[in-house]
Short mmCIF file of C-alpha atoms and ligand atoms in Angstrom, two decimals:
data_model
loop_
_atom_site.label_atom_id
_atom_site.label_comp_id
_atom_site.label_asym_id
_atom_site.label_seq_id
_atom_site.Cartn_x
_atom_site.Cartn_y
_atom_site.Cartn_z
CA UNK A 168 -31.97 74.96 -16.24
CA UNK A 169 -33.66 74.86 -12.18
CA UNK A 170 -36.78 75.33 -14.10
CA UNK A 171 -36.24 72.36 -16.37
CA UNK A 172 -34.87 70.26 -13.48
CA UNK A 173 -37.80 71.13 -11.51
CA UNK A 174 -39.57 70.14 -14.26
CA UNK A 175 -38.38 66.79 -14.22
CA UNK A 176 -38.32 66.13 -10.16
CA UNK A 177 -42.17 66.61 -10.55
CA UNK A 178 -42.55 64.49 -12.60
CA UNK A 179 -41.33 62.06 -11.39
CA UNK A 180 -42.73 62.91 -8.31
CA UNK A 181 -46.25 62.58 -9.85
CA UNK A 182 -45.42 59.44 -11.79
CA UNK A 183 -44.46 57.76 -8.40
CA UNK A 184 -47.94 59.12 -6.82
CA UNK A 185 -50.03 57.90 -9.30
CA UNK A 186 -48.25 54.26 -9.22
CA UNK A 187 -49.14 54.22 -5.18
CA UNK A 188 -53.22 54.63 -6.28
CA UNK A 189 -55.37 51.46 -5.14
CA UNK A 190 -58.74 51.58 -6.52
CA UNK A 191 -59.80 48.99 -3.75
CA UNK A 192 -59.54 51.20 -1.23
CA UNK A 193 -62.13 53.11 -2.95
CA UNK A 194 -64.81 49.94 -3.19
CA UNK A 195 -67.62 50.05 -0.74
CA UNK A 196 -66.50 53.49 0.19
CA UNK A 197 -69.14 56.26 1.79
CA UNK A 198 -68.80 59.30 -0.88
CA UNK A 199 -70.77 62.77 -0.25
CA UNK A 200 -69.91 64.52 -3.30
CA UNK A 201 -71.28 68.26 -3.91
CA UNK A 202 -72.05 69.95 -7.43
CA UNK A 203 -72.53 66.80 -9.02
CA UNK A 204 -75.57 66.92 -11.47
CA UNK A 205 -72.71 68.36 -14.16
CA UNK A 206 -68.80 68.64 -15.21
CA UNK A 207 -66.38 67.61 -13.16
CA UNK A 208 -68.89 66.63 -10.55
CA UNK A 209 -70.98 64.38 -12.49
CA UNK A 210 -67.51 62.55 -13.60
CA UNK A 211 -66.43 62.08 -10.29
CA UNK A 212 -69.73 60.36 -9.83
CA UNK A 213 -69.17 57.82 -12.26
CA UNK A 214 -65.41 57.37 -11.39
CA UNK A 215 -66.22 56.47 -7.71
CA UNK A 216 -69.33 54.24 -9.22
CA UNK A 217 -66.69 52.15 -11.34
CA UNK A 218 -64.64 51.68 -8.25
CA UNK A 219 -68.10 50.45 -6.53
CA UNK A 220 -68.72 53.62 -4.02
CA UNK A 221 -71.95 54.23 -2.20
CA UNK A 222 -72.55 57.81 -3.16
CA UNK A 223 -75.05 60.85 -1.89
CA UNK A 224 -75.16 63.26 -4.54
CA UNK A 225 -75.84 66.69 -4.38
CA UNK A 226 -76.75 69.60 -6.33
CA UNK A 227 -80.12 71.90 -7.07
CA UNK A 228 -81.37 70.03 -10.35
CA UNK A 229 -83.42 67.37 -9.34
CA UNK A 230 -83.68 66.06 -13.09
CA UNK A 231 -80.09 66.00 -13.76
CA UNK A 232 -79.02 64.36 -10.46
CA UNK A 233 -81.89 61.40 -10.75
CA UNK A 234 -80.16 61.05 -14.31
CA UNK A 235 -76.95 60.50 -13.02
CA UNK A 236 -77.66 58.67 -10.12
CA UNK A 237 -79.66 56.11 -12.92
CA UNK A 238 -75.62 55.66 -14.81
CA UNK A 239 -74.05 55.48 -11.57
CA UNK A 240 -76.08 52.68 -10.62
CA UNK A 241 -75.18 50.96 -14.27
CA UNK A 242 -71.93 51.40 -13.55
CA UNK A 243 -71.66 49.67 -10.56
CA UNK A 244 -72.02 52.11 -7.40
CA UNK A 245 -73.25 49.72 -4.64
CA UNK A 246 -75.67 52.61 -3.07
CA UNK A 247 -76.46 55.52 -4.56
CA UNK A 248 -78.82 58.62 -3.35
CA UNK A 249 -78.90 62.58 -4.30
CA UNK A 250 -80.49 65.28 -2.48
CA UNK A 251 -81.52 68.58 -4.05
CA UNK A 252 -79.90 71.58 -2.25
CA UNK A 253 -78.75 75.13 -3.21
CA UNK A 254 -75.49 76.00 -1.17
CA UNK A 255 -76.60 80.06 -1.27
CA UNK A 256 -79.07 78.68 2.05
CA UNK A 257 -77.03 78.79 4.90
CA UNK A 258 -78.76 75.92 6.44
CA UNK A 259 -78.19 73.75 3.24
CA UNK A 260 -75.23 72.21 4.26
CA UNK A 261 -76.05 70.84 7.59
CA UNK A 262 -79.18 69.27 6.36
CA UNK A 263 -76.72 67.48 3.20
CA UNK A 264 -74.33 66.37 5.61
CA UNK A 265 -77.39 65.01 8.03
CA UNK A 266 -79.05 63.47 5.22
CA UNK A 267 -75.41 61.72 4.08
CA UNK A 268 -75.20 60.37 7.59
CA UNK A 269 -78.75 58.80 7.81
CA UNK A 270 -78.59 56.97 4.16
CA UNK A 271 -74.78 55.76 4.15
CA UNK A 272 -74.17 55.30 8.43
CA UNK A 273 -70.76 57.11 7.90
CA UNK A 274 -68.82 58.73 5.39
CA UNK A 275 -65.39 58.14 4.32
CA UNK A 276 -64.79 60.91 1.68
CA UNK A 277 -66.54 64.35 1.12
CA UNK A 278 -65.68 66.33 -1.89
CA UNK A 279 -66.38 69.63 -2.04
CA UNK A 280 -66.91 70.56 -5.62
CA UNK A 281 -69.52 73.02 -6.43
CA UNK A 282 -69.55 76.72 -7.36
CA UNK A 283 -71.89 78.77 -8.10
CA UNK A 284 -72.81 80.93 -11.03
CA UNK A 285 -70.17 83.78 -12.25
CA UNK A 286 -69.47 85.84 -14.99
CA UNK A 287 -65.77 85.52 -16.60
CA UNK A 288 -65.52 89.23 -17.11
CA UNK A 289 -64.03 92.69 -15.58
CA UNK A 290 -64.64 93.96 -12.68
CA UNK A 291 -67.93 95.67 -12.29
CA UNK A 292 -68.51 96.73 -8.45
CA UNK A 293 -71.13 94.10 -7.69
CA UNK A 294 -70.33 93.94 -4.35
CA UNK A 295 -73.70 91.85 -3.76
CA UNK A 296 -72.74 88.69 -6.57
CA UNK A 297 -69.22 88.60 -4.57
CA UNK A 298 -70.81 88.66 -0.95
CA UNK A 299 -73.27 86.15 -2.23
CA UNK A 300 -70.79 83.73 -4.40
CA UNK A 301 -68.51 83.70 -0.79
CA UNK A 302 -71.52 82.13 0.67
CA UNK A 303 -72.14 79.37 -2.09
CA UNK A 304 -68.45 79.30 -3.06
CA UNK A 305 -66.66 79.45 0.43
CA UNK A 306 -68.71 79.93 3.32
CA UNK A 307 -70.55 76.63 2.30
CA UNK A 308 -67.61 75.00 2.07
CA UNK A 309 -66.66 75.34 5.45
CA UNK A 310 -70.00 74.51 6.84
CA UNK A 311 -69.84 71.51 4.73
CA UNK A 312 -66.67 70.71 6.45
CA UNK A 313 -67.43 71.24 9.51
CA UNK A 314 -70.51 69.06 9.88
CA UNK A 315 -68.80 65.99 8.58
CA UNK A 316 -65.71 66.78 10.32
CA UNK A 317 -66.21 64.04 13.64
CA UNK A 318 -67.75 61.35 10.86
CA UNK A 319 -64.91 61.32 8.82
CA UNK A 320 -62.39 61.38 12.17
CA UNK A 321 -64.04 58.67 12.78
CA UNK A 322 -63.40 56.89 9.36
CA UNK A 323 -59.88 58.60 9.08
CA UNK A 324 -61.59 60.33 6.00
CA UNK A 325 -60.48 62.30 3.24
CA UNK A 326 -61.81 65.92 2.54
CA UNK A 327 -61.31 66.99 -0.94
CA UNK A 328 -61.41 70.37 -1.70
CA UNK A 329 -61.64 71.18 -5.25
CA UNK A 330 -59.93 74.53 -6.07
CA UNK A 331 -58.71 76.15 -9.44
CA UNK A 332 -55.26 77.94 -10.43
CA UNK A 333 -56.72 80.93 -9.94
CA UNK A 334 -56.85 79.74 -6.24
CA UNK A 335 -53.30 79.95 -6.22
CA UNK A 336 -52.54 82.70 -8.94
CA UNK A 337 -54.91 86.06 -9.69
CA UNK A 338 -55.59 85.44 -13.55
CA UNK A 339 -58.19 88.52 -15.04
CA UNK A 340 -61.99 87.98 -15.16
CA UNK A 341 -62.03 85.90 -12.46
CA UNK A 342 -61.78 88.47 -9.10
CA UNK A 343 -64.66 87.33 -7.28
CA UNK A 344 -64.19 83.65 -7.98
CA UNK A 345 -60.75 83.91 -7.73
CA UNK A 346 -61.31 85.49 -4.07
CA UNK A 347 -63.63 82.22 -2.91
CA UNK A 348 -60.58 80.03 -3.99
CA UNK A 349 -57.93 81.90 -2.05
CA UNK A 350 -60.44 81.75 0.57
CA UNK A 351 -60.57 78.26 0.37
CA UNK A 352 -56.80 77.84 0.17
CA UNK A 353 -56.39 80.16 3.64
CA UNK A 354 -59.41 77.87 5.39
CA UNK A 355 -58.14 73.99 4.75
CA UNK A 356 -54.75 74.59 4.83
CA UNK A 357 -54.94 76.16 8.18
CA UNK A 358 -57.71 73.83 9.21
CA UNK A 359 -55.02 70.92 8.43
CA UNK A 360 -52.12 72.36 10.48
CA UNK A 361 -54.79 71.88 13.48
CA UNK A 362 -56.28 68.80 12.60
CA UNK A 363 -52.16 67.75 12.60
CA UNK A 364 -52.06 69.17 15.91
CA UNK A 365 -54.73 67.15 17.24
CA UNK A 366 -54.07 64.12 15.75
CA UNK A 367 -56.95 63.45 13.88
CA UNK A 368 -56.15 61.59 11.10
CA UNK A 369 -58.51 63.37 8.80
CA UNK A 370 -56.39 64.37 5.21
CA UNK A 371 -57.72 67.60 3.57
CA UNK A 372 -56.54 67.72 -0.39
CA UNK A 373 -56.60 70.58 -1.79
CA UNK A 374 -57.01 69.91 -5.61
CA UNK A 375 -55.86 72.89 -8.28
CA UNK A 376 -57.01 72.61 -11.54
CA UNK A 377 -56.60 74.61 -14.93
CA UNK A 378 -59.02 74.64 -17.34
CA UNK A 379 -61.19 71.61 -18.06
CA UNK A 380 -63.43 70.87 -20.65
CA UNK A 381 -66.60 71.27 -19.25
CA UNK A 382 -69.17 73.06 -21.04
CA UNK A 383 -69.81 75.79 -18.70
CA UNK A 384 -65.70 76.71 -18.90
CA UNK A 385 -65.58 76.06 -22.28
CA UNK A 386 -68.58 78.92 -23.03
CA UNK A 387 -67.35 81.62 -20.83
CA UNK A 388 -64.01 81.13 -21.87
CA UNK A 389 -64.42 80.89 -25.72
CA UNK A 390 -61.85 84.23 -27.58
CA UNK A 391 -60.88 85.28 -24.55
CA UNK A 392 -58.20 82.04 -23.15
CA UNK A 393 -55.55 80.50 -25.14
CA UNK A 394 -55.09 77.76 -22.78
CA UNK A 395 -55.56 74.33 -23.84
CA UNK A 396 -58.71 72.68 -21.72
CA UNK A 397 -57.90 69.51 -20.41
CA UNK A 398 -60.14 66.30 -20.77
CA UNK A 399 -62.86 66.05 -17.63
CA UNK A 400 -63.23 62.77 -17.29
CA UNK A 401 -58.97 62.85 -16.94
CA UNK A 402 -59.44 65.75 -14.40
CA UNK A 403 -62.26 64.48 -12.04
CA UNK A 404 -60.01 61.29 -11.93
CA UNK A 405 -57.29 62.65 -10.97
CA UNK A 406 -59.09 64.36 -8.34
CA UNK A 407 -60.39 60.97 -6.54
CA UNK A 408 -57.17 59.86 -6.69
CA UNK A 409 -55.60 62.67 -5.05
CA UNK A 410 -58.63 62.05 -2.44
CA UNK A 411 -57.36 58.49 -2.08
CA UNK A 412 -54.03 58.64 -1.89
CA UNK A 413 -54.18 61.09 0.52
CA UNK A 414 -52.03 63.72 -1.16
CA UNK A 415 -51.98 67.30 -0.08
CA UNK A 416 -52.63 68.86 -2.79
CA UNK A 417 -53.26 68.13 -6.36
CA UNK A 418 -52.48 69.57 -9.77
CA UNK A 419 -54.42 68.81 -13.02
CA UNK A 420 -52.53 69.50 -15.21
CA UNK A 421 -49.29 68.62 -13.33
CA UNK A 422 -47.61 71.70 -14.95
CA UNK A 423 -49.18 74.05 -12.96
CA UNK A 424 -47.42 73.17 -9.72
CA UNK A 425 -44.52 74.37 -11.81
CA UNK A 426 -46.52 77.59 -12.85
CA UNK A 427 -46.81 77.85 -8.85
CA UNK A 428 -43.27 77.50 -8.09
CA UNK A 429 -42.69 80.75 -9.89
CA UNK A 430 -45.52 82.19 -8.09
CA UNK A 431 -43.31 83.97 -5.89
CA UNK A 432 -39.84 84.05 -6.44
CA UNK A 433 -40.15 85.26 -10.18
CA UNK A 434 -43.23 87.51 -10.06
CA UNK A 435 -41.95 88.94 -14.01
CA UNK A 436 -42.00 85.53 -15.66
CA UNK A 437 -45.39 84.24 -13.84
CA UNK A 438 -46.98 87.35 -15.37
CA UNK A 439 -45.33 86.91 -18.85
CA UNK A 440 -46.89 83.51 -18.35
CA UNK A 441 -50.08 84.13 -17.13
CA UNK A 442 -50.22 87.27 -20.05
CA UNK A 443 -49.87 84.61 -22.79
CA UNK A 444 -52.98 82.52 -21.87
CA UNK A 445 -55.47 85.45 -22.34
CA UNK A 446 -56.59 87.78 -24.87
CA UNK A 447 -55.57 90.69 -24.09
CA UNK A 448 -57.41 92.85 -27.13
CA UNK A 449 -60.67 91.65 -26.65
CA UNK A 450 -61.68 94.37 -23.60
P1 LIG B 530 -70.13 73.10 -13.49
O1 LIG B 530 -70.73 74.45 -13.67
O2 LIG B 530 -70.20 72.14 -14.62
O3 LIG B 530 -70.79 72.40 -12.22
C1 LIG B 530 -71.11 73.12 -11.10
C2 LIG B 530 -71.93 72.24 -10.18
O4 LIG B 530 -72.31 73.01 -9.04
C3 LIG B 530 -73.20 71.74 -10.83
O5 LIG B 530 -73.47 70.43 -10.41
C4 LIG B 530 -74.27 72.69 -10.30
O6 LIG B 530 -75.51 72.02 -10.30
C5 LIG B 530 -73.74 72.96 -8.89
N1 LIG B 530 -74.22 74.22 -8.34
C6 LIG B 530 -74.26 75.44 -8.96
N2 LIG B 530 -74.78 76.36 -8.13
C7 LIG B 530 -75.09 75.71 -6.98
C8 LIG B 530 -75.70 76.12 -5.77
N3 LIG B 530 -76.10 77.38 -5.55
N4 LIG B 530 -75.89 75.19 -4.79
C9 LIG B 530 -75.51 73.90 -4.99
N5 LIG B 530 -74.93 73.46 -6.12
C10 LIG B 530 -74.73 74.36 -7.11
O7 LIG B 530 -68.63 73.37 -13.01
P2 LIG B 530 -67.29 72.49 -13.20
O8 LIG B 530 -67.63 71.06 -13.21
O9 LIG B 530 -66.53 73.05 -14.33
O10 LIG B 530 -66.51 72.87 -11.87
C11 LIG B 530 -66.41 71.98 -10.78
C12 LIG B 530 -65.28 72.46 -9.87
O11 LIG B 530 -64.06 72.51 -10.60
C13 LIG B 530 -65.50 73.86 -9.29
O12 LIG B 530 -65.09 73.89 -7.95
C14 LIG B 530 -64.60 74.73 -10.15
O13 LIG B 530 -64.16 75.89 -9.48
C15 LIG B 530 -63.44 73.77 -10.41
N6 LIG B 530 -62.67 74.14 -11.58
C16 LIG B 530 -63.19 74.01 -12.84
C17 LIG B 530 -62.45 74.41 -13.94
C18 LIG B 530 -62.96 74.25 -15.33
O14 LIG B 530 -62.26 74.71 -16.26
N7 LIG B 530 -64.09 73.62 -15.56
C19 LIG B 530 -61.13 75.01 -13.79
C20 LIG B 530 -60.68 75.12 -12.42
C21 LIG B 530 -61.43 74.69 -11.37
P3 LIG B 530 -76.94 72.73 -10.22
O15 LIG B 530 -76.92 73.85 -11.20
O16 LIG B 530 -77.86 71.62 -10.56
O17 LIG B 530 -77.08 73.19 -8.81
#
């Protein structure tokens, strides 16, 4: 029964969130959005070109970004550029942020999207991959951050951090990734206790997704999650909107807030729940 009335003040809650969405206040925005040549990423790029964004892209493939900077332009972004960077290069982010700044004169969203490369299996002791995905997965992140940080105070940006269930919850095959989430989830939401502190009208939303259609989720997942995969277009949407609205935090689908509720105080049933969505023969 308090999960089923839960169930309905969320959504609610979401249904009143979504109404409060005003895609004008996304027109002639400045967007720096990262991981964007593919998935959720390239979405978002078309999403914020409907609403009539001015956009840096960024990501390593050259070909793919020049190919969706060509639809976002069709679509109706008013500016659009990309710049080719790999995140594993400590110095990438400055020089993305730098090169944001000199093309658009500002910014009024960054979303932090990208991740790099991991296997979805057990634990192996490659200590290296996990230092090295904390860098592209993480540390970037927060360098990211904290070069746009005084442009978007001065915009009274949005940071959007885009995060994954198992950011909230450990799920199997997932320990290094999962790690870089929980990382990310300890960095903004202590970074936006302090940016309350100081006034700074910057909103940090933390978005928390399940699993999404994309082609690289849908290969490493394939016999080994029962989960449904939710639509990416839907997701990356969702996402912006979050951005936007300035919510918190996000959760695509809205479910897993639930799922989150029962995080802590009913460890037993979150398991049971979390046990369900994977294949547990096929180690
Ligand atoms: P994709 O693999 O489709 O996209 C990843 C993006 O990151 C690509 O644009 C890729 O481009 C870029 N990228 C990869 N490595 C690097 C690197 N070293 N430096 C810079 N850019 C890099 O992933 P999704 O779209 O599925 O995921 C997007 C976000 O959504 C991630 O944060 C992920 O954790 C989250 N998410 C996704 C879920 C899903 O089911 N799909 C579920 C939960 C969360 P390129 O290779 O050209 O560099």
């Amino acid at each position: 029964k308090a999960l089923c009335a839960a169930g309905i003040i969320v959504g609610l809650l979401a249904f009143f969130w979504r109404d409060t969405f005003n895609p004008d206040s996304i027109s002639g925005a400045r967007v720096l959005l990262t991981g964007a040549s593919t998935g959720i990423g390239e979405q978002m790029a078309y999403h914020y070109s409907r609403f009539g964004a001015e956009i840096v892209l960024t990501a390593r493939r050259g070909t793919l970004l020049q190919k969706v900077m060509e639809k976002c332009l069709q679509l109706g972004a008013k500016k659009v550029f990309y710049i080719q960077a790999d995140m594993s290069s400590p110095q990438a982010p400055e020089e993305v942020v730098h090169f944001a700044l000199q093309k658009l004169g500002g910014l009024d969203h960054l979303v932090l999207n990208h991740i790099g490369g991991t296997p979805f299996r057990m634990w192996d002791g490659d200590v290296e991959h996990t230092r090295w995905l904390m860098q592209v997965n993480f540390l970037s992140y927060v360098a990211l951050a904290s070069a746009a940080l005084p442009i978007l105070a001065e915009s009274k940006g949005s940071l959007i951090v885009v995060s994954s269930l198992t950011g909230k919850i450990s799920t199997p095959f997932t320990t290094s990734y999962s790690a870089t989430k929980f990382a990310l989830d300890g960095f903004f939401s202590s970074l936006r206790h302090e940016l309350a502190m100081q006034k700074q009208d910057v909103c940090i939303t933390l978005c928390i997704l399940g699993l999404i259609d994309t082609e690289m989720a849908l290969e490493k997942t394939r016999d080994k999650v029962y989960m449904s995969a939710y639509p990416v277009a839907e997701a990356a949407l969702t996402i912006i909107k979050g951005g936007a609205t300035r919510a918190r935090e996000v959760f695509y689908p809205w479910w897993l807030e639930l799922l989150c509720c029962l995080r802590d105080w009913f460890p037993d049933q979150r398991d049971v729940v979390i046990q369900s969505f994977y294949n547990y023969t096929s180690v």
